Coordinates of C-alpha atoms in Angstrom, one line a residue:
M1 CA -31.2 -46.9 -19.2
S2 CA -34.0 -44.8 -20.7
D3 CA -36.3 -42.4 -18.9
L4 CA -39.0 -44.1 -16.9
A5 CA -42.7 -43.2 -17.1
P6 CA -43.8 -40.0 -15.4
G7 CA -43.8 -40.5 -11.6
L8 CA -40.9 -43.0 -11.8
T9 CA -38.2 -40.5 -12.8
A10 CA -36.8 -39.6 -9.5
G11 CA -36.1 -40.9 -6.0
R12 CA -36.9 -44.3 -4.6
P13 CA -39.2 -45.5 -7.5
R14 CA -36.4 -45.0 -10.0
Q15 CA -33.9 -46.6 -7.7
I16 CA -36.2 -49.6 -7.3
I17 CA -36.7 -50.0 -11.1
A18 CA -33.0 -49.6 -11.8
A19 CA -32.2 -52.3 -9.2
A20 CA -35.0 -54.5 -10.6
R21 CA -33.5 -54.2 -14.1
T22 CA -30.0 -54.9 -12.9
L23 CA -31.2 -58.0 -11.0
L24 CA -33.2 -59.1 -14.0
E25 CA -30.5 -58.6 -16.6
E26 CA -27.8 -60.2 -14.4
E27 CA -29.7 -63.2 -13.1
G28 CA -33.0 -63.6 -15.1
A29 CA -36.6 -63.5 -14.3
E30 CA -36.5 -66.1 -11.6
A31 CA -34.3 -63.9 -9.5
L32 CA -36.7 -61.0 -9.7
T33 CA -38.6 -61.3 -6.4
M34 CA -39.7 -58.5 -4.0
R35 CA -37.4 -59.9 -1.3
R36 CA -34.4 -60.0 -3.6
L37 CA -35.2 -56.6 -5.0
A38 CA -35.5 -55.1 -1.5
D39 CA -32.1 -56.6 -0.6
R40 CA -30.7 -55.1 -3.8
V41 CA -32.1 -51.6 -2.9
G42 CA -31.0 -52.0 0.7
V43 CA -34.4 -51.8 2.3
K44 CA -36.9 -54.2 3.8
A45 CA -39.5 -55.6 1.5
P46 CA -42.5 -53.6 3.0
T47 CA -40.7 -50.4 1.9
L48 CA -41.0 -51.5 -1.8
Y49 CA -44.8 -51.8 -1.4
K50 CA -45.0 -48.0 -0.6
H51 CA -43.9 -47.4 -4.2
F52 CA -45.1 -50.5 -6.1
P53 CA -48.2 -52.4 -4.8
D54 CA -46.9 -55.8 -6.1
K55 CA -44.4 -57.5 -8.3
S56 CA -46.6 -57.1 -11.4
S57 CA -46.4 -53.3 -11.1
V58 CA -42.6 -53.6 -11.1
V59 CA -42.8 -55.8 -14.1
T60 CA -45.1 -53.3 -15.9
A61 CA -42.7 -50.5 -15.2
L62 CA -39.8 -52.6 -16.6
A63 CA -41.9 -53.5 -19.6
G64 CA -42.6 -49.8 -20.2
E65 CA -38.9 -49.0 -20.0
M66 CA -38.1 -51.8 -22.5
L67 CA -40.8 -50.6 -24.9
R68 CA -39.7 -47.0 -24.7
E69 CA -36.1 -48.1 -25.4
T70 CA -37.3 -50.2 -28.3
A71 CA -39.2 -47.3 -29.7
G72 CA -36.1 -45.2 -29.6
V73 CA -34.0 -47.9 -31.3
L74 CA -36.6 -48.4 -34.0
E75 CA -37.0 -44.6 -34.6
A76 CA -33.2 -44.4 -35.0
A77 CA -33.2 -47.3 -37.4
E78 CA -36.1 -45.6 -39.3
R79 CA -34.1 -42.3 -39.5
D80 CA -31.1 -44.2 -40.8
H81 CA -33.0 -46.4 -43.2
P82 CA -36.4 -44.7 -44.0
G83 CA -39.2 -47.2 -44.8
S84 CA -36.8 -50.2 -44.4
F85 CA -38.1 -53.4 -42.8
V86 CA -34.5 -54.6 -43.1
G87 CA -33.3 -51.8 -40.9
L88 CA -36.1 -52.2 -38.4
A89 CA -35.8 -56.0 -38.1
T90 CA -32.0 -55.8 -37.7
A91 CA -32.3 -53.1 -35.0
Y92 CA -35.2 -55.0 -33.2
R93 CA -33.2 -58.2 -33.1
A94 CA -30.0 -56.6 -31.9
H95 CA -31.8 -54.7 -29.1
A96 CA -33.7 -57.8 -28.0
L97 CA -30.6 -60.0 -28.0
A98 CA -28.7 -57.3 -26.0
H99 CA -31.4 -57.4 -23.3
P100 CA -32.7 -61.0 -23.4
H101 CA -34.2 -61.2 -19.9
L102 CA -35.9 -57.8 -20.1
Y103 CA -37.2 -58.6 -23.6
L104 CA -38.7 -62.0 -22.6
L105 CA -40.2 -60.4 -19.4
T106 CA -41.7 -57.6 -21.4
M107 CA -43.2 -59.8 -24.1
G108 CA -44.5 -62.2 -21.5
S109 CA -46.0 -59.4 -19.4
A110 CA -49.8 -59.6 -19.0
V111 CA -50.0 -55.8 -18.9
L112 CA -48.1 -53.6 -21.3
P113 CA -48.2 -49.8 -21.1
V114 CA -50.4 -49.0 -24.1
G115 CA -48.6 -45.7 -25.1
A116 CA -45.2 -47.3 -24.9
A117 CA -46.3 -50.3 -27.0
A118 CA -47.9 -48.0 -29.6
A119 CA -44.7 -45.9 -29.8
A120 CA -42.6 -49.1 -30.3
A121 CA -44.9 -50.3 -33.1
A122 CA -45.2 -47.0 -35.0
P123 CA -42.0 -47.3 -37.1
L124 CA -42.9 -50.8 -38.2
F125 CA -46.4 -49.6 -39.1
R126 CA -44.9 -46.9 -41.2
A127 CA -42.5 -49.3 -42.9
A128 CA -45.4 -51.6 -43.7
G129 CA -47.0 -48.7 -45.6
G130 CA -49.7 -48.3 -43.0
D131 CA -51.0 -51.8 -43.6
E132 CA -51.9 -53.0 -40.1
G133 CA -52.1 -56.7 -41.1
R134 CA -48.7 -56.6 -42.8
A135 CA -47.2 -54.8 -39.8
R136 CA -48.6 -57.4 -37.3
A137 CA -47.3 -60.3 -39.5
A138 CA -43.9 -58.7 -39.7
W139 CA -43.8 -58.2 -35.9
A140 CA -44.9 -61.7 -35.4
F141 CA -42.0 -62.9 -37.6
A142 CA -39.4 -60.8 -35.8
H143 CA -40.8 -61.6 -32.3
G144 CA -41.0 -65.3 -33.0
M145 CA -37.5 -65.4 -34.4
V146 CA -36.1 -63.5 -31.4
V147 CA -38.0 -65.7 -28.9
L148 CA -36.8 -68.9 -30.6
E149 CA -33.3 -67.6 -30.7
L150 CA -33.3 -66.5 -27.0
N151 CA -34.7 -69.8 -25.9
G152 CA -32.2 -71.9 -27.9
R153 CA -34.9 -73.5 -30.0
F154 CA -33.0 -73.7 -33.2
L155 CA -30.9 -76.8 -34.0
P156 CA -27.2 -76.4 -33.5
G157 CA -25.6 -75.2 -36.8
T158 CA -28.8 -73.5 -38.0
D159 CA -27.9 -70.5 -40.2
L160 CA -29.9 -67.9 -38.3
A161 CA -28.7 -65.1 -40.6
A162 CA -30.2 -66.9 -43.6
A163 CA -33.5 -67.5 -41.7
W164 CA -33.6 -63.8 -40.8
E165 CA -32.8 -62.7 -44.4
A166 CA -35.5 -65.0 -45.8
G167 CA -38.1 -63.6 -43.3
I168 CA -37.0 -60.0 -43.9
A169 CA -37.2 -60.5 -47.7
A170 CA -40.8 -61.7 -47.3
F171 CA -41.8 -58.4 -45.7
A172 CA -39.5 -56.0 -47.6
V173 CA -41.5 -53.6 -49.7
R174 CA -41.0 -54.5 -53.3
G175 CA -39.0 -51.9 -55.2
R176 CA -37.8 -50.1 -52.0
E177 CA -35.4 -52.6 -50.5
G178 CA -33.9 -56.0 -50.7
A179 CA -33.2 -58.7 -48.2
G180 CA -29.7 -57.6 -47.4

């Protein structure tokens, strides 16, 4: 698990977020309730409210954690494959599929920590040559593919690798990389 935002790095808040993440990753978003979280931490629900005013603040903290992890994963992919949308898309997909409940919760969150979201987007922005529209379109492709895959929306037998390769090829910078 990555470092949490300042103020959540020690003690009870960190314990609560760690427990929330475990509950979420093991059982899905429906299981993430303040009562279930309190049981997981071993406290009464009112104790949680001393650290997090409501469930949405727990979700925001989890989303921040996922975005910081995603930024780290994408920065590593960028170091390994400078300027490569192929490398970024592959790393993005792998990380999202490894944490499906956390990914879906994060991307469905009404409030995303702005700094963490910007850090996660920075490698893609650089791979898109600083073209904001291209970066947004590339993210929309990768995000849409991941969400469809996680929600089982592709027909059985669909060649997802081919679909990813086609999408990646559409965004690969000409002359710098190919689709594979």
